Amino acid sequence: MNILEQITLNLEKLSKSERKVANVIQASPKTAIHSSIAALAKMADVSEPTVNRFCRRMDTKGFPDFKLHLAQSLANGTPYVNRHVEETDTVEDYTNKIYEATLASLDRSRQMVDTAAINRAVDILTQAKKISFFGLGASAAVAQDALNKFFRFNVPVLSFQDALMQRMSCINSTEGDVVVLISHTGRTKSLVEIAAMAKENDATVIAITAKDSPLAHACHLVISTEIPEDTDLYMPMASRIGQLVIIDVLATGFTLRRGSKFRDNLQKVKQGIKDSRFTAPPITKT
Amino acid sequence: MNILEQITLNLEKLSKSERKVANVIQASPKTAIHSSIAALAKMADVSEPTVNRFCRRMDTKGFPDFKLHLAQSLANGTPYVNRHVEETDTVEDYTNKIYEATLASLDRSRQMVDTAAINRAVDILTQAKKISFFGLGASAAVAQDALNKFFRFNVPVLSFQDALMQRMSCINSTEGDVVVLISHTGRTKSLVEIAAMAKENDATVIAITAKDSPLAHACHLVISTEIPEDTDLYMPMASRIGQLVIIDVLATGFTLRRGSKFRDNLQKVKQGIKDSRFTAPPITKT
DNA sequence: CTAACAAATGTAATTTAATTACAGTTTAAT
DNA sequence: ATTAAACTGTAATTAAATTACATTTGTTAG
């Protein structure tokens, strides 16, 4: 889909002259989209038909079509090349790579997100007598964040980081309770176990996790973030950010479903924390 | 900048025929970018020069240039229009809006991030005898996440959610200690106070916060996320995600700086948590 | 080592698309 | 009702892209 990626990908399959074209385009794609085929040919020191052949090889109809695709790729800033951090990277390098990887994951997640599942989750949450958010490791921070958000809604909500406390909480759960379990892999034994416990006690179990995972099978409703990240090997990065956005979406759905009277409540919470802050400076638009 | 917006904006200033062109383009911009000027003229039931005149009026050089701009506008889905969630939004609507807002904020943050500050922060962190991460509210979850990451590095690291514990910890800090304070607004009184305390005890104080804020002035080094989000009015969403990415970048910089021997250590931590998980299924590339 | 064929590249011709110049038509104001 | 200005279309022109074909380069088998 992304042309710049495709150029990098097929670079070896190109002929010598075609590669010259590729280099010129990669060097300054912004110039490329504003150039005619003649100008580009000159820059790459090849003939015009060579440029045209290059475009065709990139699965486009011709030069104008190629420019269109290029323009679209460029519009996304620097495009989502899934480059891994290397030892020799400078600060700029690895900073950019991490931002890009995160952006790419989020974008993918957006495209794949199951809004029907979101909707059902919001349904369940709005009707809950009590909501619990549980996660371990990196997902514990996500659970904590969810607590912070839902706490503002004046709804009974709790979160524990301690696996034993989580367990006890689930054993004591009853009908009307909703347990939200967060795990990227869906293979954390302890969470799968408490999912079963909560289920047995007639609580509703929602999981923000990988679909088809043990945890996914152990609960009533799964919201999948669809972010491919091997947390067995690497530290969780994009995965937990995807989870947080899901939390945002759920919290937003929750406030919308509860209606406008309910939102007055939010303002009260905001007022409550105001005194803990220094006053904001007059707004000067940057 | 965005052509589709600009069309809507200048719609009244167009002549009758030009408006026909505008309508056709707005109706299906995707078709428009793949059409010739002749085809578009036919669709809008006007002459070719009218289409050309329309393009010029949109501040483009001509029809091909217009198509380029249009393609770019289209690439961003609906781009960075800071659309707020509305009461009448469907699940799809608000889900998309939240994803888009998050993506836009992150993209902006990426462009503004101060890599020099990142680099200095990594310097300081790698030389730290002890690292503390403190935040309150939504930023507490971020601090917790940082704890989870840096804990893997086998470095003395701690984090408290309790403002009093944070305070006590800072009072007892000494030279060589590094305190990382996280706050979106930089106006949380308690954090500004402990920044001063830590500083007095010769600890190095790093803040992930808004520049020119009280907290920013109270510490040695500021890393700004440059995400405009009014957390006085709305719940923190994109802001904390920006903070998390900064944590990722710092953690990555940390591992790179420490060299390869150090990274063996990470593998040990990974092995250690392996038993708590169910085994992963054989990798089937999707 | 060279003949012969295939792949690659460029030149020139052709086709297609976009733009300009100009003329006819509509519209609005006096 | 008349006139001027703005609008729109037709036809001519120019520019751009594509195709067809010729030449060169490289590679392999004899």
XYZ file of C-alpha atoms (C1' of nucleotides) in Angstrom:
632
model
C 0.000 0.000 0.000
C 2.626 2.515 1.012
C 4.714 3.395 -1.991
C 7.864 4.446 -0.147
C 7.913 1.144 1.677
C 7.337 -0.675 -1.550
C 10.303 1.046 -3.135
C 12.575 -0.059 -0.308
C 11.132 -3.540 -0.477
C 11.575 -4.083 -4.199
C 14.867 -2.263 -4.440
C 16.828 -5.402 -5.281
C 14.497 -6.436 -8.019
C 15.108 -3.219 -9.919
C 17.583 -2.692 -12.714
C 20.519 -0.336 -12.416
C 18.797 2.650 -14.009
C 15.551 2.013 -12.237
C 17.420 2.037 -8.962
C 18.791 5.472 -9.837
C 15.208 6.636 -10.092
C 14.361 5.002 -6.784
C 17.246 6.754 -5.077
C 16.300 10.164 -6.373
C 12.731 9.675 -5.218
C 13.715 8.379 -1.799
C 16.177 11.220 -1.365
C 13.495 13.845 -1.726
C 10.017 12.517 -2.357
C 8.607 15.988 -1.856
C 10.480 17.217 -4.908
C 9.403 14.182 -6.846
C 5.686 14.787 -6.588
C 6.111 18.289 -7.972
C 8.296 17.286 -10.884
C 7.395 16.204 -14.384
C 8.640 12.911 -15.751
C 11.237 14.846 -17.741
C 12.584 16.664 -14.714
C 12.827 13.465 -12.715
C 14.562 11.676 -15.577
C 17.142 14.427 -15.678
C 17.696 14.299 -11.924
C 18.213 10.557 -11.992
C 20.262 10.834 -15.188
C 18.114 8.353 -17.050
C 15.606 8.566 -19.884
C 11.951 9.353 -19.482
C 10.678 5.886 -20.377
C 12.900 4.438 -17.665
C 11.082 6.530 -15.110
C 7.825 5.331 -16.562
C 8.920 1.695 -16.425
C 9.929 2.238 -12.815
C 6.447 3.484 -11.995
C 4.842 0.468 -13.635
C 7.059 -1.854 -11.683
C 5.706 -0.275 -8.520
C 2.253 -1.489 -9.476
C 0.953 1.837 -10.630
C -0.739 2.696 -13.913
C 1.940 5.171 -14.929
C 3.781 8.241 -13.826
C 0.806 10.428 -12.840
C -0.723 7.544 -10.941
C 2.591 6.948 -9.224
C 2.779 10.559 -8.121
C -0.688 10.252 -6.644
C 0.302 7.231 -4.600
C 3.486 8.941 -3.525
C 1.574 12.015 -2.434
C -0.690 9.854 -0.315
C 2.240 8.094 1.290
C 3.874 11.403 2.036
C 0.773 12.799 3.646
C 1.292 10.460 6.594
C 4.466 12.252 7.580
C 7.208 9.684 7.464
C 5.556 6.469 6.777
C 5.262 3.516 9.037
C 8.301 1.545 8.037
C 8.641 -1.041 10.727
C 12.282 -0.434 11.431
C 13.813 -1.898 14.532
C 16.146 -0.018 16.805
C 19.806 -0.850 16.218
C 22.876 -0.492 18.379
C 24.383 2.171 16.164
C 21.314 4.397 16.232
C 21.634 8.016 17.292
C 19.096 9.625 19.627
C 17.229 11.026 16.665
C 17.178 7.599 15.038
C 15.751 5.580 17.852
C 13.379 8.310 18.968
C 11.897 8.480 15.511
C 11.726 4.725 15.159
C 9.815 4.364 18.402
C 7.360 7.098 17.482
C 6.859 5.586 14.074
C 6.357 2.087 15.383
C 3.814 3.383 17.886
C 1.963 5.388 15.257
C 1.908 2.425 12.893
C 0.560 0.094 15.559
C -2.132 2.527 16.575
C -3.166 3.072 13.006
C -3.428 -0.636 12.448
C -5.348 -1.020 15.664
C -7.769 1.658 14.562
C -8.497 -0.154 11.351
C -9.053 -3.474 13.057
C -10.943 -2.416 16.160
C -14.211 -4.263 16.693
C -16.726 -1.524 17.404
C -19.450 -4.070 18.018
C -17.412 -5.475 20.889
C -16.776 -1.953 22.163
C -20.476 -1.279 22.101
C -21.321 -4.428 24.032
C -18.599 -3.635 26.545
C -20.045 -0.156 27.071
C -23.465 -1.742 27.544
C -22.114 -4.071 30.174
C -20.085 -1.393 31.947
C -22.953 1.075 32.209
C -25.097 -1.579 33.872
C -22.402 -2.756 36.267
C -22.900 -2.611 40.009
C -19.144 -2.658 40.455
C -16.236 -2.577 38.009
C -12.792 -4.092 38.589
C -9.730 -3.575 36.415
C -6.942 -6.125 36.730
C -3.651 -6.513 34.945
C -0.125 -7.601 35.769
C 3.239 -6.198 34.726
C 2.889 -3.522 32.084
C -0.848 -4.100 31.961
C -1.091 -3.232 35.652
C -0.315 0.355 34.722
C -3.129 0.240 32.185
C -5.530 -1.077 34.817
C -4.457 1.739 37.089
C -5.139 4.235 34.366
C -8.591 2.759 33.832
C -9.234 3.095 37.535
C -8.300 6.754 37.389
C -10.735 7.351 34.523
C -13.712 5.374 35.771
C -13.271 6.621 39.302
C -14.338 10.043 38.057
C -17.671 8.582 36.995
C -18.732 8.054 40.595
C -19.135 4.346 39.979
C -17.842 1.669 42.367
C -14.579 0.757 40.760
C -11.423 -0.943 42.015
C -8.063 -2.173 40.857
C -5.352 -4.257 42.493
C -1.820 -4.880 41.378
C -1.390 -7.767 43.736
C -2.302 -11.095 42.130
C -3.594 -12.434 45.423
C -5.829 -9.443 46.033
C -7.132 -9.804 42.482
C -7.900 -13.446 43.204
C -9.709 -12.687 46.439
C -11.678 -9.960 44.781
C -12.846 -12.297 42.034
C -13.792 -15.041 44.454
C -16.066 -12.578 46.204
C -17.633 -11.225 43.043
C -21.359 -11.582 42.426
C -23.872 -11.091 39.656
C -23.827 -7.536 38.358
C -20.088 -7.199 38.937
C -17.951 -6.597 35.895
C -14.312 -7.669 35.786
C -12.083 -6.170 33.095
C -8.877 -8.134 32.581
C -5.980 -6.662 30.661
C -3.198 -8.730 29.142
C -1.394 -8.320 25.861
C -0.555 -11.965 25.306
C -3.655 -13.417 26.967
C -1.383 -16.118 28.322
C -0.856 -14.919 31.875
C -1.893 -17.917 33.934
C -3.018 -15.997 36.969
C -5.397 -13.854 34.940
C -6.918 -16.818 33.137
C -7.570 -18.401 36.501
C -9.309 -15.394 37.997
C -11.374 -15.047 34.823
C -12.765 -18.516 35.485
C -13.370 -17.671 39.134
C -15.242 -14.486 38.357
C -17.292 -16.313 35.735
C -18.282 -18.999 38.218
C -19.550 -16.324 40.560
C -21.781 -14.925 37.806
C -19.719 -11.799 37.283
C -19.347 -10.585 33.700
C -15.772 -10.872 32.448
C -14.406 -8.589 29.741
C -10.857 -8.999 28.479
C -8.701 -6.552 26.591
C -6.340 -9.081 25.095
C -5.293 -11.079 22.043
C -8.123 -12.973 20.405
C -7.981 -16.774 20.436
C -5.739 -16.643 23.501
C -6.453 -18.700 26.647
C -7.714 -15.578 28.374
C -9.953 -14.725 25.430
C -11.590 -18.128 25.695
C -12.066 -17.801 29.436
C -14.222 -14.686 29.387
C -17.568 -13.404 28.118
C -16.406 -10.615 25.857
C -13.092 -9.927 24.165
C -11.819 -6.613 22.894
C -8.788 -7.241 20.767
C -6.197 -4.535 20.108
C -4.690 -6.422 17.162
C -1.247 -5.064 17.827
C 1.445 -7.545 16.894
C 4.195 -7.203 19.452
C 6.301 -10.007 20.796
C 6.337 -9.233 24.495
C 8.062 -12.558 25.134
C 11.126 -10.991 23.557
C 10.709 -7.235 23.773
C 9.390 -4.867 26.372
C 5.730 -3.956 25.928
C 5.530 -0.657 24.099
C 2.864 -0.215 21.459
C 0.730 -2.970 22.952
C -0.039 -1.118 26.164
C -0.658 2.101 24.284
C -3.257 0.287 22.225
C -4.840 -0.908 25.451
C -4.937 2.630 26.801
C -6.729 3.928 23.742
C -9.300 1.181 24.191
C -9.749 2.396 27.765
C -10.266 5.914 26.423
C -12.865 4.672 23.981
C -14.695 2.723 26.672
C -14.648 5.674 29.047
C -15.958 7.949 26.319
C -18.701 5.498 25.398
C -19.572 5.267 29.060
C -20.045 9.013 29.500
C -22.061 9.280 26.306
C -24.346 6.442 27.328
C -24.929 7.887 30.755
C -26.308 11.111 29.311
C -25.824 14.762 30.055
C -26.928 14.873 33.709
C -24.221 12.398 34.453
C -21.582 14.582 32.908
C -22.176 17.300 35.460
C -20.639 14.864 37.841
C -17.411 14.922 35.909
C -17.178 18.643 36.366
C -17.392 18.198 40.120
C -14.400 15.876 40.090
C -12.496 18.387 38.015
C -13.331 21.154 40.462
C -12.205 18.916 43.277
C -8.682 18.540 41.963
C -8.378 22.175 40.970
C -7.030 23.301 44.331
C -4.160 20.867 44.076
C -2.882 22.745 41.059
C -1.313 26.114 40.403
C -3.540 28.284 38.261
C -3.085 28.004 34.530
C -1.484 30.928 32.757
C -3.670 32.984 30.397
C -4.021 31.065 27.184
C -1.534 32.221 24.590
C -2.112 30.354 21.397
C 1.086 28.907 19.970
C -3.853 23.170 3.921
C -6.493 20.494 3.622
C -8.144 20.773 0.235
C -11.460 19.184 1.162
C -11.863 21.629 4.008
C -10.908 24.468 1.741
C -13.568 23.493 -0.777
C -16.246 23.598 1.897
C -14.881 26.858 3.172
C -14.847 28.694 -0.150
C -18.023 27.145 -1.469
C -19.942 30.418 -1.432
C -17.293 32.294 -3.310
C -17.557 29.962 -6.274
C -19.619 30.489 -9.392
C -22.488 28.216 -10.354
C -20.471 25.961 -12.632
C -17.536 25.842 -10.314
C -19.826 24.752 -7.540
C -20.954 21.851 -9.717
C -17.343 20.777 -9.855
C -16.982 21.140 -6.103
C -20.037 18.972 -5.525
C -18.815 16.197 -7.758
C -15.440 16.193 -6.029
C -16.913 16.244 -2.547
C -19.330 13.477 -3.457
C -16.522 11.077 -4.299
C -13.054 12.486 -3.962
C -11.593 9.034 -4.521
C -13.024 8.967 -8.008
C -11.805 12.478 -8.630
C -8.143 11.745 -8.081
C -8.270 8.954 -10.641
C -10.072 10.938 -13.285
C -8.753 13.149 -16.052
C -9.889 16.719 -16.372
C -12.147 15.652 -19.230
C -13.838 12.935 -17.225
C -14.439 15.255 -14.302
C -15.830 17.943 -16.583
C -18.274 15.444 -17.992
C -19.341 14.286 -14.535
C -19.947 17.828 -13.371
C -21.551 18.694 -16.716
C -19.235 21.637 -17.303
C -16.371 22.370 -19.650
C -12.779 21.419 -19.052
C -11.491 24.950 -18.523
C -14.097 25.422 -15.808
C -12.583 22.536 -13.913
C -9.198 24.102 -14.397
C -10.418 27.460 -13.158
C -11.877 25.744 -10.142
C -8.497 24.226 -9.328
C -6.780 27.583 -9.590
C -9.307 29.121 -7.271
C -8.341 26.527 -4.698
C -4.825 27.935 -4.691
C -3.279 25.194 -6.741
C -1.127 25.464 -9.829
C -3.566 23.578 -12.009
C -5.466 20.349 -12.305
C -2.595 17.885 -11.725
C -1.420 19.889 -8.766
C -4.946 19.942 -7.408
C -5.164 16.161 -7.650
C -1.939 15.881 -5.703
C -3.268 18.014 -2.896
C -6.512 16.105 -2.913
C -4.673 12.801 -2.708
C -2.744 14.038 0.288
C -5.871 15.199 2.026
C -7.481 11.853 1.422
C -4.519 9.895 2.728
C -5.042 11.044 6.294
C -8.486 9.540 6.414
C -10.028 12.601 7.848
C -6.992 14.457 8.878
C -6.190 16.182 12.084
C -9.387 18.076 12.238
C -9.686 18.395 15.931
C -13.113 16.920 15.982
C -14.604 16.543 19.395
C -16.840 13.728 20.403
C -20.503 14.697 20.273
C -23.549 13.346 22.019
C -25.040 12.021 18.828
C -21.956 10.046 17.834
C -22.242 6.345 17.091
C -19.692 3.851 18.381
C -17.833 4.017 15.091
C -17.814 7.804 15.244
C -16.353 8.300 18.671
C -13.976 5.370 18.367
C -12.538 6.847 15.217
C -12.356 10.327 16.661
C -10.401 9.153 19.665
C -7.969 7.156 17.562
C -7.498 10.076 15.231
C -6.975 12.580 17.991
C -4.417 10.286 19.601
C -2.590 9.718 16.325
C -2.547 13.435 15.583
C -1.183 14.288 19.006
C 1.522 11.680 18.787
C 2.529 12.837 15.351
C 2.806 16.377 16.580
C 4.745 15.242 19.609
C 7.171 13.366 17.377
C 7.870 16.458 15.349
C 8.464 18.617 18.390
C 10.371 16.243 20.635
C 13.655 17.618 21.925
C 16.169 14.851 21.272
C 18.913 16.823 22.966
C 16.901 16.742 26.176
C 16.251 13.033 25.692
C 19.946 12.463 25.285
C 20.827 14.351 28.433
C 18.119 12.491 30.327
C 19.552 9.153 29.184
C 22.995 10.352 30.296
C 21.678 11.205 33.715
C 19.651 8.006 34.064
C 22.505 5.686 33.123
C 24.676 7.276 35.806
C 22.010 7.218 38.493
C 22.544 5.371 41.742
C 18.789 5.198 42.215
C 15.869 6.256 40.024
C 12.434 7.326 41.270
C 9.343 7.876 39.124
C 6.573 9.983 40.603
C 3.276 11.137 39.227
C -0.251 11.726 40.494
C -3.615 10.966 38.951
C -3.309 9.817 35.368
C 0.427 10.383 35.498
C 0.702 7.907 38.372
C -0.102 5.165 35.888
C 2.683 6.447 33.676
C 5.130 6.395 36.591
C 4.066 2.859 37.321
C 4.710 1.895 33.741
C 8.160 3.451 33.932
C 8.836 1.451 37.061
C 7.896 -1.735 35.251
C 10.306 -0.929 32.412
C 13.298 0.248 34.388
C 12.897 -2.492 36.949
C 13.945 -4.945 34.254
C 17.268 -3.164 33.959
C 18.368 -4.360 37.375
C 18.762 -0.781 38.552
C 17.514 0.472 41.922
C 14.206 2.019 40.925
C 11.088 2.941 42.846
C 7.716 4.574 42.430
C 5.028 5.676 44.870
C 1.489 6.739 44.196
C 1.097 8.213 47.632
C 2.003 11.905 47.735
C 3.329 11.568 51.276
C 5.550 8.651 50.400
C 6.819 10.613 47.412
C 7.608 13.492 49.716
C 9.447 11.346 52.219
C 11.393 9.664 49.487
C 12.533 13.011 48.096
C 13.524 14.320 51.504
C 15.799 11.342 51.893
C 17.338 11.583 48.462
C 21.050 12.195 48.055
C 23.545 13.042 45.350
C 23.458 10.480 42.544
C 19.736 9.925 42.939
C 17.561 10.794 39.979
C 13.940 11.804 40.426
C 11.679 11.708 37.368
C 8.483 13.692 37.836
C 5.574 13.257 35.478
C 2.773 15.799 35.121
C 0.938 16.950 32.029
C 0.113 20.432 33.224
C 3.231 20.949 35.352
C 1.001 22.735 37.809
C 0.476 20.015 40.402
C 1.557 21.722 43.615
C 2.698 18.622 45.412
C 5.046 17.661 42.589
C 6.540 21.135 42.346
C 7.234 20.972 46.073
C 8.991 17.625 45.984
C 11.003 18.772 42.974
C 12.421 21.550 45.156
C 13.069 19.128 48.007
C 14.918 16.660 45.835
C 16.954 19.476 44.329
C 17.987 20.722 47.763
C 19.260 17.265 48.613
C 21.445 17.287 45.482
C 19.368 14.776 43.588
C 18.976 15.343 39.868
C 15.391 16.176 38.935
C 13.987 15.401 35.487
C 10.425 16.358 34.585
C 8.248 15.042 31.786
C 5.878 17.989 31.664
C 4.825 21.169 29.884
C 7.642 23.607 29.283
C 7.531 26.956 31.080
C 5.307 25.428 33.737
C 6.047 25.793 37.483
C 7.315 22.218 37.560
C 9.522 22.821 34.531
C 11.193 25.731 36.324
C 11.680 23.705 39.486
C 13.855 20.970 37.990
C 17.169 20.423 36.245
C 15.968 19.007 32.940
C 12.627 19.171 31.161
C 11.336 16.806 28.516
C 8.284 18.349 26.945
C 5.681 16.266 25.135
C 4.147 19.276 23.407
C 0.700 17.765 23.410
C -1.988 20.413 23.763
C -4.710 18.916 25.864
C -6.779 20.787 28.367
C -6.794 18.401 31.293
C -8.484 21.046 33.416
C -11.577 20.384 31.338
C -11.195 16.939 29.794
C -9.865 13.630 30.993
C -6.216 13.052 30.147
C -6.049 10.968 26.983
C -3.416 11.799 24.416
C -1.259 13.539 27.004
C -0.472 10.428 28.999
C 0.142 8.440 25.834
C 2.732 11.008 24.831
C 4.340 10.580 28.227
C 4.439 6.820 27.800
C 6.197 7.087 24.465
C 8.791 9.317 26.114
C 9.269 6.590 28.719
C 9.756 4.089 25.891
C 12.326 6.321 24.270
C 14.200 6.808 27.548
C 14.163 3.082 28.281
C 15.429 2.333 24.806
C 18.175 4.917 25.087
C 19.089 3.428 28.433
C 19.554 -0.090 27.082
C 21.525 1.148 24.105
C 23.845 3.189 26.309
C 24.463 0.345 28.679
C 25.796 -1.871 25.885
C 25.335 -5.468 24.910
C 26.467 -7.216 28.115
C 23.755 -5.373 29.910
C 21.104 -6.599 27.552
C 21.766 -10.192 28.545
C 20.250 -9.134 31.796
C 16.979 -8.317 30.100
C 16.769 -11.832 28.754
C 17.033 -13.172 32.306
C 14.034 -11.104 33.375
C 12.102 -12.390 30.392
C 12.976 -15.969 31.294
C 11.878 -15.282 34.824
C 8.336 -14.327 33.859
C 8.012 -17.110 31.302
C 6.682 -19.657 33.784
C 3.824 -17.379 34.689
C 2.516 -17.647 31.159
C 0.948 -20.318 29.024
C 3.187 -21.247 26.108
C 2.732 -19.234 22.946
C 1.199 -20.966 19.962
C 3.485 -21.643 16.967
C 3.934 -18.403 15.097
C 1.605 -18.159 12.143
C 2.346 -15.004 10.249
C -0.769 -13.044 9.477
C 36.990 -16.167 -26.633
C 33.254 -15.022 -29.283
C 28.723 -15.646 -31.153
C 24.098 -15.112 -30.106
C 20.380 -14.062 -27.399
C 18.134 -11.691 -23.727
C 17.686 -7.866 -20.905
C 18.102 -3.082 -20.349
C 18.141 1.578 -21.876
C 17.558 5.427 -24.882
C 15.612 8.075 -29.116
C 11.986 9.558 -31.595
C 7.122 9.368 -32.781
C 2.574 9.270 -31.166
C -1.041 9.887 -28.265
C -3.207 11.896 -24.539
C -4.041 15.442 -21.320
C -3.973 20.130 -19.766
C -3.874 24.918 -20.598
C -4.636 29.241 -23.067
C -6.865 32.478 -25.981
C -10.838 34.077 -27.422
C -15.731 34.477 -28.363
C -20.446 34.000 -26.987
C -23.674 34.219 -23.205
C -25.588 35.325 -19.018
C -26.271 38.484 -15.128
C -26.738 42.534 -12.655
C -26.784 47.425 -12.156
C -27.938 51.890 -13.719
C -33.319 48.761 -21.815
C -28.537 49.164 -22.215
C -23.980 48.324 -20.957
C -20.323 46.420 -18.573
C -18.569 42.801 -16.019
C -18.414 38.207 -14.933
C -19.069 33.579 -16.455
C -18.765 29.667 -19.510
C -17.778 27.130 -23.550
C -15.224 26.073 -28.154
C -11.227 25.551 -30.482
C -6.252 26.019 -30.760
C -2.010 25.410 -28.542
C 1.237 23.620 -25.638
C 3.010 20.419 -22.524
C 3.340 15.882 -20.757
C 3.274 11.028 -20.873
C 3.341 6.796 -23.306
C 4.494 3.625 -27.001
C 7.182 1.613 -30.585
C 11.362 0.646 -32.010
C 16.453 0.798 -32.249
C 20.721 0.469 -29.848
C 23.542 -0.926 -26.304
C 24.985 -3.846 -22.572
C 25.516 -8.054 -20.348
C 25.469 -13.078 -20.096
C 25.780 -17.787 -21.426
C 26.821 -21.648 -24.407
C 29.574 -23.421 -27.901
